[in-house]
mmCIF file of C-alpha atoms and ligand atoms in Angstrom:
data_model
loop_
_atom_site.group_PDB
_atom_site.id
_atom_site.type_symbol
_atom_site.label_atom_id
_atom_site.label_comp_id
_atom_site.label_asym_id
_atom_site.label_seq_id
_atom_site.Cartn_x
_atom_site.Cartn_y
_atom_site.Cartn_z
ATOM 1 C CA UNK Y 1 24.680 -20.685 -11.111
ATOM 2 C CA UNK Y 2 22.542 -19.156 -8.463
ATOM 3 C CA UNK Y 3 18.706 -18.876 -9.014
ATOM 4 C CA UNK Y 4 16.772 -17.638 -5.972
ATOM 5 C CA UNK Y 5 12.874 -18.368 -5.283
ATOM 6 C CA UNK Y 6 12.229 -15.363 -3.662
ATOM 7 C CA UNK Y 7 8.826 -15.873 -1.215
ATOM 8 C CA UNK Y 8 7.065 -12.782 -1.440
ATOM 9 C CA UNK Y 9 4.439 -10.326 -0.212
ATOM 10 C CA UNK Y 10 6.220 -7.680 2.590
ATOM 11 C CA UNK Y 11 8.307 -4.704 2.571
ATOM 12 C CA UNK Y 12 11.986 -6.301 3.131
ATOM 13 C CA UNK Y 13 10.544 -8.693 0.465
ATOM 14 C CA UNK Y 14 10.661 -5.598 -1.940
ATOM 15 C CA UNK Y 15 13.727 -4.178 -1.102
ATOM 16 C CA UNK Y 16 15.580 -8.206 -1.314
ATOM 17 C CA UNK Y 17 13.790 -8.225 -4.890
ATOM 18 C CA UNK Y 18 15.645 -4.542 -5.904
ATOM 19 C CA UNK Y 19 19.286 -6.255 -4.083
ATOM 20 C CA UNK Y 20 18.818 -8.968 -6.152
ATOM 21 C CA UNK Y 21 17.998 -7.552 -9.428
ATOM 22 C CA UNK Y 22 20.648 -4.884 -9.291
ATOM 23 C CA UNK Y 23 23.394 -7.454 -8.382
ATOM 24 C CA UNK Y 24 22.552 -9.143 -11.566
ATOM 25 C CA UNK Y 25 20.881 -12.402 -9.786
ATOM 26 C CA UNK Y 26 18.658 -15.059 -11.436
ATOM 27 C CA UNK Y 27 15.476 -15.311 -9.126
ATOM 28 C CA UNK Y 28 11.865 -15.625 -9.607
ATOM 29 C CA UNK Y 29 9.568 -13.359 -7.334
ATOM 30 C CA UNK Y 30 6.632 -15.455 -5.771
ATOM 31 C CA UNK Y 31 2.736 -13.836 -4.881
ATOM 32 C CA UNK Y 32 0.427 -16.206 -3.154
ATOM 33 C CA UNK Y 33 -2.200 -13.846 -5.538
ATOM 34 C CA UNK Y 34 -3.978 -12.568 -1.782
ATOM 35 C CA UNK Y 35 -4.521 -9.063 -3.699
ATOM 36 C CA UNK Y 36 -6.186 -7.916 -7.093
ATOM 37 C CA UNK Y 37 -3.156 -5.859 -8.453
ATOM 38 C CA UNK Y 38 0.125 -6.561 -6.388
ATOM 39 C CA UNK Y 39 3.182 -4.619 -6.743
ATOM 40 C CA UNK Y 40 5.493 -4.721 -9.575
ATOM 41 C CA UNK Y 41 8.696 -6.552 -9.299
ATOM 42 C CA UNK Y 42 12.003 -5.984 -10.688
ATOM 43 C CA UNK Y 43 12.458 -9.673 -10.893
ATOM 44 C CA UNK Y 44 10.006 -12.358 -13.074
ATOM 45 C CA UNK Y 45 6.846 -12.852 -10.999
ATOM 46 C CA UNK Y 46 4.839 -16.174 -10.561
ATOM 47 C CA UNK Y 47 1.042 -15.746 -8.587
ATOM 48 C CA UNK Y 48 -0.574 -18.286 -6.455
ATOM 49 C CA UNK Y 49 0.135 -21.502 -4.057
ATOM 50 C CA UNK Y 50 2.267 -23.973 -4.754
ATOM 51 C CA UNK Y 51 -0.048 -26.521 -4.251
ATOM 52 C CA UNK Y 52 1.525 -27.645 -0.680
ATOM 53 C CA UNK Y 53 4.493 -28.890 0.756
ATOM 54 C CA UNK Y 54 4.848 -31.377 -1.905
ATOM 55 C CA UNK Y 55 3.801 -28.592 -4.923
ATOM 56 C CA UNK Y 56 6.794 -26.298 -3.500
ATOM 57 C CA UNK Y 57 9.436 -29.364 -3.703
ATOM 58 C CA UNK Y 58 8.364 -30.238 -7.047
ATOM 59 C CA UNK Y 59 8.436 -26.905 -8.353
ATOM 60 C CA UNK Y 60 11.731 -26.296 -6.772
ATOM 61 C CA UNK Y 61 12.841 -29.122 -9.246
ATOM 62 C CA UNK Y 62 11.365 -28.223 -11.912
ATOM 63 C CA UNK Y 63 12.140 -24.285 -11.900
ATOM 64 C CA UNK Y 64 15.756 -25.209 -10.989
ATOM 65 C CA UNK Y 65 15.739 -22.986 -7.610
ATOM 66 C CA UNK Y 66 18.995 -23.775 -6.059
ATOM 67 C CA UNK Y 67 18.467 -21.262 -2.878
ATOM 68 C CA UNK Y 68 15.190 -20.035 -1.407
ATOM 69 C CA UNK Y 69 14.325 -17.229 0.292
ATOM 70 C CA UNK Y 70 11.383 -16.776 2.759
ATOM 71 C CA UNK Y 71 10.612 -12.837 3.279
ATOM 72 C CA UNK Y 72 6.964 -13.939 3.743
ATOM 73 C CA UNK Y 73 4.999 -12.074 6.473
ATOM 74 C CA UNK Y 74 5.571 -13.686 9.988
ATOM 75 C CA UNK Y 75 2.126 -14.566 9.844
ATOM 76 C CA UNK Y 76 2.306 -16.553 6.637
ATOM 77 C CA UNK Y 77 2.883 -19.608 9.081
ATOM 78 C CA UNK Y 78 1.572 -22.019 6.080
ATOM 79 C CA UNK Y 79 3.851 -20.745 3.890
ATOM 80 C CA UNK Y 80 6.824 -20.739 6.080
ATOM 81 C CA UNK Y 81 6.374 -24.201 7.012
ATOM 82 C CA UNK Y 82 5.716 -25.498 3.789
ATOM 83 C CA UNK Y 83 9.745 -23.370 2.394
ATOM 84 C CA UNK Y 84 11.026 -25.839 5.831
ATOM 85 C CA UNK Y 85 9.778 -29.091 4.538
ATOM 86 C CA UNK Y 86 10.117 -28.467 0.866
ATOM 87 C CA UNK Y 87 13.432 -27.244 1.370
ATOM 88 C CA UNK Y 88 14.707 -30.354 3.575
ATOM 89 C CA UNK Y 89 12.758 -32.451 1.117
ATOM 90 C CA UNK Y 90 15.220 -31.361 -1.625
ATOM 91 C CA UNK Y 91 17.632 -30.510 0.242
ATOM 92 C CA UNK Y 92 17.718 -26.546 -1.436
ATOM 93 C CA UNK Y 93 19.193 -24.264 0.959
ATOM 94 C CA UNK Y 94 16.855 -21.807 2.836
ATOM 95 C CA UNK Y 95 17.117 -18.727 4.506
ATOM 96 C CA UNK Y 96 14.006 -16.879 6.253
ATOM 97 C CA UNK Y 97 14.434 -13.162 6.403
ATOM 98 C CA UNK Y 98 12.512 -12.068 9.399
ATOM 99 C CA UNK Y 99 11.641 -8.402 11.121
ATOM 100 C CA UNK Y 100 12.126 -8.907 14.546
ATOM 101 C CA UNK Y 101 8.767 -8.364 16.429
ATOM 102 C CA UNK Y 102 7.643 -5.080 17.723
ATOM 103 C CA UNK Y 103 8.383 -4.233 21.645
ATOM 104 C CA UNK Y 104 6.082 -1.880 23.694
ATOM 105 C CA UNK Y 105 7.871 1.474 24.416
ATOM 106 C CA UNK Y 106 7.109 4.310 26.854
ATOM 107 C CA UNK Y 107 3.676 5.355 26.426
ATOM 108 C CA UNK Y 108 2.500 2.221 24.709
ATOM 109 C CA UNK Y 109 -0.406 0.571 26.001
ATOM 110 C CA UNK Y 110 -0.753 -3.037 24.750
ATOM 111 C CA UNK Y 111 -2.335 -6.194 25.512
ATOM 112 C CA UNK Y 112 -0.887 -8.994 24.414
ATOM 113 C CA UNK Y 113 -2.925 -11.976 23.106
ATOM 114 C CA UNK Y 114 -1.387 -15.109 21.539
ATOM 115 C CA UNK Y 115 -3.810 -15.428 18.491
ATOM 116 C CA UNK Y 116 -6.617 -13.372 17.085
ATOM 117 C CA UNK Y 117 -9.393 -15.491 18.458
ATOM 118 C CA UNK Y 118 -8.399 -13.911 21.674
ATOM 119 C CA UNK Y 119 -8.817 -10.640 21.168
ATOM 120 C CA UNK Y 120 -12.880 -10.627 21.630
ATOM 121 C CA UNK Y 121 -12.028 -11.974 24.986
ATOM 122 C CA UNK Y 122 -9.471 -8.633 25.259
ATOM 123 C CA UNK Y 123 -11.842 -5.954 23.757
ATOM 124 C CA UNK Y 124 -14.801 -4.553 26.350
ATOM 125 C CA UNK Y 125 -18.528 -5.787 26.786
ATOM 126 C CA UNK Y 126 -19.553 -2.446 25.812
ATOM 127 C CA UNK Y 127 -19.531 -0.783 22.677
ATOM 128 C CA UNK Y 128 -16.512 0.428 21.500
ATOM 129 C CA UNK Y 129 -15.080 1.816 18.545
ATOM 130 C CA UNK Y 130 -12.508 -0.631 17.164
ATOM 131 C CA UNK Y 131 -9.569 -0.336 14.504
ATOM 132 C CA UNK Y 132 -9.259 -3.823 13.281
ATOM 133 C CA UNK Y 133 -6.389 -3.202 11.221
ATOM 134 C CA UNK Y 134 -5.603 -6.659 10.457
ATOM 135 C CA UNK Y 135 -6.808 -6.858 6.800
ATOM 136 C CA UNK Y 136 -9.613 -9.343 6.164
ATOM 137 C CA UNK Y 137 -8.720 -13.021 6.116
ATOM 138 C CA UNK Y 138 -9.448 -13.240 10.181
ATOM 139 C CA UNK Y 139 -12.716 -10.538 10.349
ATOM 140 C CA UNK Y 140 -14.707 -13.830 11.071
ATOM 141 C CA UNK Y 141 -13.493 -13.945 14.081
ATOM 142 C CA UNK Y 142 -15.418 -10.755 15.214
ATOM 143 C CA UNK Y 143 -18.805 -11.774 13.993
ATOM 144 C CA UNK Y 144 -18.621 -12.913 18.080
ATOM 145 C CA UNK Y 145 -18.761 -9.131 19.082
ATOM 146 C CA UNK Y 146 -21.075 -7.098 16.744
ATOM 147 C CA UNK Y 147 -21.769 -4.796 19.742
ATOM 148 C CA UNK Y 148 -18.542 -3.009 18.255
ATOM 149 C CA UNK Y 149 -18.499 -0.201 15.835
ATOM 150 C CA UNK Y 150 -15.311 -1.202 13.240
ATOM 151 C CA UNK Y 151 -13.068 0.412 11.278
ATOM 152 C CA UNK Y 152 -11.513 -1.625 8.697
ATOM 153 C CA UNK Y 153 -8.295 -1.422 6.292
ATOM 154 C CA UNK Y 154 -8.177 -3.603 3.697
ATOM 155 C CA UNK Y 155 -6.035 -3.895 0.117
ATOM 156 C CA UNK Y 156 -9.464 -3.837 -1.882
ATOM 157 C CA UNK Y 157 -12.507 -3.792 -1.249
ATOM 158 C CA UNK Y 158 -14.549 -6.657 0.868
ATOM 159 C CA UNK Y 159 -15.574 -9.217 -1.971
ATOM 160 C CA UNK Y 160 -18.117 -10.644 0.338
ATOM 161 C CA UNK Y 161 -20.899 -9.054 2.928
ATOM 162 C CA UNK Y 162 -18.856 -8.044 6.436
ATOM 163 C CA UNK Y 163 -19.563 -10.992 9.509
ATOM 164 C CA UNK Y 164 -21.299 -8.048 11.719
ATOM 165 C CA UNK Y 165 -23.478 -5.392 11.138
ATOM 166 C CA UNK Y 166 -21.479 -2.161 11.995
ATOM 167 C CA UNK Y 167 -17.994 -1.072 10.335
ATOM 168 C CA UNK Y 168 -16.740 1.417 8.309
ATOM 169 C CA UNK Y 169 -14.154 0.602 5.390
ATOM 170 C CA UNK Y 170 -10.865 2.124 4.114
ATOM 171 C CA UNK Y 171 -9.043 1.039 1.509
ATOM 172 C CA UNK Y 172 -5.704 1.250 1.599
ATOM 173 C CA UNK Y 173 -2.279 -0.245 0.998
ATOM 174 C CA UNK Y 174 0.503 0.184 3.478
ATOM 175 C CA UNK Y 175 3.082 1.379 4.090
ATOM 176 C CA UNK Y 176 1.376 4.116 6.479
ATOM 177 C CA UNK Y 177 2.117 7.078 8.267
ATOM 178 C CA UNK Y 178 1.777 8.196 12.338
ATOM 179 C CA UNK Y 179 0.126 11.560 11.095
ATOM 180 C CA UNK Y 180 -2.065 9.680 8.900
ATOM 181 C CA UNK Y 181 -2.863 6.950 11.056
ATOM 182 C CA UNK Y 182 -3.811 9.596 14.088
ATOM 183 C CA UNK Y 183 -5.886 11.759 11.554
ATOM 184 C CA UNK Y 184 -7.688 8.807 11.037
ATOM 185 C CA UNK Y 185 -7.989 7.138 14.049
ATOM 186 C CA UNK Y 186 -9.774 10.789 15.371
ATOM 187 C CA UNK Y 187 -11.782 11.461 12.237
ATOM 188 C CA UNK Y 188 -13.562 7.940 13.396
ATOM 189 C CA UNK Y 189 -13.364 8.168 17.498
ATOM 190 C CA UNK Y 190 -11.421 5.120 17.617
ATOM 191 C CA UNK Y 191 -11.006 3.790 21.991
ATOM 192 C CA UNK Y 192 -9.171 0.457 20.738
ATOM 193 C CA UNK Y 193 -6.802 -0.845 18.241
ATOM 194 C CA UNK Y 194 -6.026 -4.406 16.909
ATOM 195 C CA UNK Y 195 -2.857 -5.143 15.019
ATOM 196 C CA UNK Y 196 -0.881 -8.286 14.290
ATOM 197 C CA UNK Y 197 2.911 -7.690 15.934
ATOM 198 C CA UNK Y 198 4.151 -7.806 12.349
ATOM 199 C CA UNK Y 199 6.970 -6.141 13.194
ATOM 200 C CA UNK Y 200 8.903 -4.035 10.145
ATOM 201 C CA UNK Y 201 8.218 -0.571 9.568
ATOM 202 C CA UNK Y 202 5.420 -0.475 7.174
ATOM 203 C CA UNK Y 203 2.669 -0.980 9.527
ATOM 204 C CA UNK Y 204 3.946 0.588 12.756
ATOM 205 C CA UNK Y 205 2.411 3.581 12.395
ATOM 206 C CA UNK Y 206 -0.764 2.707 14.109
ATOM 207 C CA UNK Y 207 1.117 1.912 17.195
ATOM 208 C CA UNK Y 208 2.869 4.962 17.008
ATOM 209 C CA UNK Y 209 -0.381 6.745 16.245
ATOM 210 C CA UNK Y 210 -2.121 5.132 19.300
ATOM 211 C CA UNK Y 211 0.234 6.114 21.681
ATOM 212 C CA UNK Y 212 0.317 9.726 20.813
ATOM 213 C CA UNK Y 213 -3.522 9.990 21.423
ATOM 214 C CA UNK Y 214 -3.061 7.249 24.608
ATOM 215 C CA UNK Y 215 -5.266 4.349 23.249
ATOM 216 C CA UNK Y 216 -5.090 1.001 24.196
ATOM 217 C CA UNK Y 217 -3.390 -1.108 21.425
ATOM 218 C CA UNK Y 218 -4.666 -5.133 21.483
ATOM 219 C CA UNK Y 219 -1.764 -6.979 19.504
ATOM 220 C CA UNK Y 220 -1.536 -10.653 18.591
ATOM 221 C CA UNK Y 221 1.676 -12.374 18.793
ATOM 222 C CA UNK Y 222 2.895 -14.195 15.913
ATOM 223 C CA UNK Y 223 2.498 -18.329 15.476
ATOM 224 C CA UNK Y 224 6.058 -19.908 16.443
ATOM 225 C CA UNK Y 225 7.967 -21.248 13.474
ATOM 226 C CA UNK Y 226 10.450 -24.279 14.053
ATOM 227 C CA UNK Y 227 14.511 -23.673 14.067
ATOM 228 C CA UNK Y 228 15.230 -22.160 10.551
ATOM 229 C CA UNK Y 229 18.026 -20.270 9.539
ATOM 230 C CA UNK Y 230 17.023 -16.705 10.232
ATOM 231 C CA UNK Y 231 18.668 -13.292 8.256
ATOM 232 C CA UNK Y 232 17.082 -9.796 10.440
ATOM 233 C CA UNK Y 233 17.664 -7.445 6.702
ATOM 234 C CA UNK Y 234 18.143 -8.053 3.022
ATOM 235 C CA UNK Y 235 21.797 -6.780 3.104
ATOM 236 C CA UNK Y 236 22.379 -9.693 5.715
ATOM 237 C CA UNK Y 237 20.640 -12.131 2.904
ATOM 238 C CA UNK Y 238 22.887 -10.795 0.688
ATOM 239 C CA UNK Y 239 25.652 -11.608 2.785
ATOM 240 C CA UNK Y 240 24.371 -14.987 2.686
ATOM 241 C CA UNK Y 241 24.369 -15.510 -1.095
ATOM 242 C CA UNK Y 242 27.338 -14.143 -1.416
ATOM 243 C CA UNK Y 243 28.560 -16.686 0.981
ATOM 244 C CA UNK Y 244 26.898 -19.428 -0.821
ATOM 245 C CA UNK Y 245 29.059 -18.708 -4.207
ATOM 246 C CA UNK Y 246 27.103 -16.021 -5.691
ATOM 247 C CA UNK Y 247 29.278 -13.746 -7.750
ATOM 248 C CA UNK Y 248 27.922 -10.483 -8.259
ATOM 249 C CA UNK Y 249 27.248 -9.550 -12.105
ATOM 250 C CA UNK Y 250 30.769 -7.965 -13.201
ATOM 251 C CA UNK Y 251 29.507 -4.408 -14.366
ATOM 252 C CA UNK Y 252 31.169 -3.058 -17.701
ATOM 253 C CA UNK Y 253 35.173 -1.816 -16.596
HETATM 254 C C1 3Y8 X 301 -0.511 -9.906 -1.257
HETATM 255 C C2 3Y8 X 301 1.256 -7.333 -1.908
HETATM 256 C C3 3Y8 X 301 5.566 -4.153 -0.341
HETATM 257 C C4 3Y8 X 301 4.805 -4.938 0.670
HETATM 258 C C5 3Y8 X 301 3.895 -4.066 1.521
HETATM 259 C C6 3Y8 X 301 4.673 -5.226 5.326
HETATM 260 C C7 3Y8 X 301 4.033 -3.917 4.849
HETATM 261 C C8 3Y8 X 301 2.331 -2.747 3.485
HETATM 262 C C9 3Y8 X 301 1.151 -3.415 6.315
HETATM 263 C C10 3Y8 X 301 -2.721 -2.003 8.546
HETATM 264 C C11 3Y8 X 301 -2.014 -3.343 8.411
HETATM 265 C C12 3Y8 X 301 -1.951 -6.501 6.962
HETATM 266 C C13 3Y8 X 301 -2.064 -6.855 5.443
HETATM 267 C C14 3Y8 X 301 -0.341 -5.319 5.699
HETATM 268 C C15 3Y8 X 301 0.818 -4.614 5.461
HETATM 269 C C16 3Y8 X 301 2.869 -4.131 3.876
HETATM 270 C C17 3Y8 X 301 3.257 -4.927 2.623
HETATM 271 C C18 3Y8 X 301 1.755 -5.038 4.415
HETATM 272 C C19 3Y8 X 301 -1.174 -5.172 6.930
HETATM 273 C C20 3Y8 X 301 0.368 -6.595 0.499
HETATM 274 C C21 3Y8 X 301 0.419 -7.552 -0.672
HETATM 275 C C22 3Y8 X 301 -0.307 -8.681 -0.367
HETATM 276 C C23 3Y8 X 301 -0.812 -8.523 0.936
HETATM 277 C C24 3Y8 X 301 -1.654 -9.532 1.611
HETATM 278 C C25 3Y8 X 301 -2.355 -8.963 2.808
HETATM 279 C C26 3Y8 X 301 -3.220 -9.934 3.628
HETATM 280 C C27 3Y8 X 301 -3.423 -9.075 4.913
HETATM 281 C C28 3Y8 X 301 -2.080 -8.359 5.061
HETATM 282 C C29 3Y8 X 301 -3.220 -6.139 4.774
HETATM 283 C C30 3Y8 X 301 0.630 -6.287 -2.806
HETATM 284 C C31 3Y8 X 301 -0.281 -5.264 0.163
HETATM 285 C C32 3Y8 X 301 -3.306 -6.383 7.615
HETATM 286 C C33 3Y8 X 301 -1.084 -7.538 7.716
HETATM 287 O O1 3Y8 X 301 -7.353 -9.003 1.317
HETATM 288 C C34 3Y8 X 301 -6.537 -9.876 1.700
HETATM 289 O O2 3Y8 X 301 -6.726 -11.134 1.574
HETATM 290 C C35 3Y8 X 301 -5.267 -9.410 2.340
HETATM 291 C C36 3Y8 X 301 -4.501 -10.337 2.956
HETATM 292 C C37 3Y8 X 301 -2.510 -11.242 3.874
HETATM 293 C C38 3Y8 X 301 -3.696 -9.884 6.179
HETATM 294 C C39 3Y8 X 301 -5.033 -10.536 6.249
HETATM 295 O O3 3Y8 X 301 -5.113 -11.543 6.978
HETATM 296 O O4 3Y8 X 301 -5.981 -10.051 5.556
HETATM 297 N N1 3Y8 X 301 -1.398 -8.508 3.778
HETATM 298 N N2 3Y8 X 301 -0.459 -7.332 1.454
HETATM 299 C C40 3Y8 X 301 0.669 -10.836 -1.048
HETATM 300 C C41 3Y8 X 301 0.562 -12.118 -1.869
HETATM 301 O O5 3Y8 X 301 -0.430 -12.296 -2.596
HETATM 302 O O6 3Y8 X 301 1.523 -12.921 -1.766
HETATM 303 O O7 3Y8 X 301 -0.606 -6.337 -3.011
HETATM 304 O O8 3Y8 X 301 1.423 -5.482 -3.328
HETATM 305 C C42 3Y8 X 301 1.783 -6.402 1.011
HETATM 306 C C43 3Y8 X 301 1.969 -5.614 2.249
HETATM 307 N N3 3Y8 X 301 1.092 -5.513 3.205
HETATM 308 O O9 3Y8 X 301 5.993 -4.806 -1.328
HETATM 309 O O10 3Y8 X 301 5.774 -2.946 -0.144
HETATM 310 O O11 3Y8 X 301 5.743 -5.557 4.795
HETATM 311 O O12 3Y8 X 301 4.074 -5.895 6.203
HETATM 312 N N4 3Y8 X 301 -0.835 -6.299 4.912
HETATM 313 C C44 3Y8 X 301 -0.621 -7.069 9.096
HETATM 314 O O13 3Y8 X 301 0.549 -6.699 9.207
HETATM 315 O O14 3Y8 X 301 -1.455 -7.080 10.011
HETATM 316 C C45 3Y8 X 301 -2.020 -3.882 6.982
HETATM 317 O O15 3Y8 X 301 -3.729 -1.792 7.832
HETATM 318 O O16 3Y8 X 301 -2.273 -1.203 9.391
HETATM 319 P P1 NAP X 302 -0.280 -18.529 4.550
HETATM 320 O O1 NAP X 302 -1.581 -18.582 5.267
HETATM 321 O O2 NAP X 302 0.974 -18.851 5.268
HETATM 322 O O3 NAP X 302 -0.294 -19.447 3.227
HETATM 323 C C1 NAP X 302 -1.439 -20.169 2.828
HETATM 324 C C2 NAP X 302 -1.118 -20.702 1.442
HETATM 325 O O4 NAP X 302 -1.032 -19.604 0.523
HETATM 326 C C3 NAP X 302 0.253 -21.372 1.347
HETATM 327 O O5 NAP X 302 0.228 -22.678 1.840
HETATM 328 C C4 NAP X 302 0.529 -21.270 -0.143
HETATM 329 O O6 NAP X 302 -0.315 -22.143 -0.873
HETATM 330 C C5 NAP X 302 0.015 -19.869 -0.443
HETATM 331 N N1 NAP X 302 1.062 -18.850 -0.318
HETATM 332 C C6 NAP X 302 1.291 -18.033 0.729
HETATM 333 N N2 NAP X 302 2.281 -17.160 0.449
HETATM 334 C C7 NAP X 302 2.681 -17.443 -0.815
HETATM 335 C C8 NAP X 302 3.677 -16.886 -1.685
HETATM 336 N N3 NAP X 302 4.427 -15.839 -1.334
HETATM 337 N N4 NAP X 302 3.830 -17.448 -2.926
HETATM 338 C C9 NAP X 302 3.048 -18.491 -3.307
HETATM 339 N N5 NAP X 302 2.074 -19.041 -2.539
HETATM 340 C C10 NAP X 302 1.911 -18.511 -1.305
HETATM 341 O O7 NAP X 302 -0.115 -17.084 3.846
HETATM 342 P P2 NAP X 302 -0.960 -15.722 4.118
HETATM 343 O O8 NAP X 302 -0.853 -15.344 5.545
HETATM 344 O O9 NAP X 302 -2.285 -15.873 3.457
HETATM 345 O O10 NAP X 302 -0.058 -14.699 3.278
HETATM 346 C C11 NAP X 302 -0.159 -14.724 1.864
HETATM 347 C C12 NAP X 302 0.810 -13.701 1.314
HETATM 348 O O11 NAP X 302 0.500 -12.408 1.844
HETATM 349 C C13 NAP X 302 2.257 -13.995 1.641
HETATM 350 O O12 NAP X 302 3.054 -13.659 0.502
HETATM 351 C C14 NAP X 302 2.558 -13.031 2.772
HETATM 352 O O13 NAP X 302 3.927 -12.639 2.768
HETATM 353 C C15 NAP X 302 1.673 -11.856 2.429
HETATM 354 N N6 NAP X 302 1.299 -11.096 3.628
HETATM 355 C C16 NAP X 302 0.607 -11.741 4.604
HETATM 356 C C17 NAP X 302 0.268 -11.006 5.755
HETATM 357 C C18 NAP X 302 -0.530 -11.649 6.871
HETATM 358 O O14 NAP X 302 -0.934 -10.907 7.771
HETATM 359 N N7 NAP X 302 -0.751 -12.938 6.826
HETATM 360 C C19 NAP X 302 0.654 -9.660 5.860
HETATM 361 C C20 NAP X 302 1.372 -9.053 4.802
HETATM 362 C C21 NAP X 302 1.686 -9.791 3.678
HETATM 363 P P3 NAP X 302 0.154 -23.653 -1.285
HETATM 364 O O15 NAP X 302 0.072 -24.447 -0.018
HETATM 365 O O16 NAP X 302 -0.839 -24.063 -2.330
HETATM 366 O O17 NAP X 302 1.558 -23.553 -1.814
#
């Protein structure tokens, strides 16, 4: 019997949960607990770490998880590697479902930088007025440029004083819009934008939004994760399940 550890926290994380649920599966939904009030899940939900490499692998035990799947954000690189280790620990199979990583289109002005403690380095001398919409576990990295005026998104509000001394803050939770992004980005005279290449659809918009109005878009690659097995959509994780001897619930003929 099939009973899926589902790693949480993204868009095609929510949609996998719905698949799962409808087809009948046994799973258990997984929040690291980064947000006060996280969305509701169709499957049971457990909150916070695992307590390491070592915490996941024993929890796979004792939860009896026979196949785990990692729809984490590509920037959860902790996470991720702790699914590969746990998962060759125990030997439970794992499958990583990953959005392929946004590519610069006509019009699109980006700057790549490998990690966020390059984009200081990428943003001007002078004062500028920055969209740093990259939520708030990496703002530290811009108490090295407080010549910038900031806009910030963030799931709720900052729980501890801001590392520089001018910024603005919205509070929001994606998914967003191009429309609303652009209204925005106007309303606060924004010349730059900083964004993680996430990839996915739910925080595009602001790259979509900064082309329209022709701003320069400063966008951080995501780390490099070692050889795992890799599904692009839920339907193709699906697929994989299915593969793997999952029967889908008979519904009532
Ligand atoms: C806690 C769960 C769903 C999932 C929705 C996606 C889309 C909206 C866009 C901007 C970029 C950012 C941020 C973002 C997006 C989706 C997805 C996505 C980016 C929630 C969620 C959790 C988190 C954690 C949070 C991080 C932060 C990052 C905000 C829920 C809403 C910037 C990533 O305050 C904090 O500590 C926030 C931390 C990790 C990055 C950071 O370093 O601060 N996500 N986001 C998950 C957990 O506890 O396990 O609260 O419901 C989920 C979503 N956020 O089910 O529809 O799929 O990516 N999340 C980035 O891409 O740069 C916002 O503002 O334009
Ligand atoms: P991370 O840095 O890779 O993980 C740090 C630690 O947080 C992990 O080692 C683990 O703790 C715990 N953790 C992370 N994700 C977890 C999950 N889904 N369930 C249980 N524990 C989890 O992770 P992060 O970048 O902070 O991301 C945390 C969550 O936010 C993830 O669910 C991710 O999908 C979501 N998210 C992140 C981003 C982003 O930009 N980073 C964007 C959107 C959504 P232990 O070692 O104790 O097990």
């Amino acid at each position: 019997m099939i009973r899926v550890l589902l790693l949480g926290g993204t868009t095609q994380a929510s949609q996998m949960a719905r698949l799962l649920a409808d087809a009948g599966m046994d799973g258990v939904f997984s929040y690291a607990g980064r947000t006060v009030a996280p969305l509701p899940q169709p499957l049971p939900v457990r909150v916070g770490g695992f307590g390491g490499a070592d915490g996941l692998a024993a929890y796979l035990r004792m939860a009896r998880i026979t196949h785990v799947i990692d729809a984490t954000h590509p920037f959860a690189a902790r996470m991720s590697h702790n699914a590969i280790a746990a998962c060759a620990t125990t030997g439970v199979p794992l499958l990583a479902c990953e959005r392929a990583p946004w590519q610069p289109g006509a019009g699109d002005d980006w700057r790549m930088v490998a990690d966020m403690a390059g984009v200081p380095a990428a943003l001007p001398h002078t004062p500028a007025r920055v969209f740093l919409a990259i939520g708030r576990q990496l703002l530290h990295v811009f108490a090295a440029c407080p010549q910038h005026d900031y806009l910030l998104r963030l799931v709720d509000p900052p729980a501890t004083p801001l590392p520089f001394p001018r910024a603005t803050v919205v509070v929001a939770r994606g998914p967003f819009t191009r429309e609303g992004d652009m209204a925005l980005m106007q309303m606060h005279g924004i010349t730059h934008v900083v964004a993680k290449n996430a990839g996915g659809d739910g925080a595009r918009a602001k790259l979509d939004a900064a082309r329209m109005l022709g701003l320069p878009v400063i966008l951080v690659e995501r780390p490099a994760m070692p050889p795992r097995a890799v599904a692009r959509t839920a339907d193709e994780v699906m697929a994989w399940l299915a593969g793997q001897g999952h029967q889908p619930a008979r519904r009532g003929v």
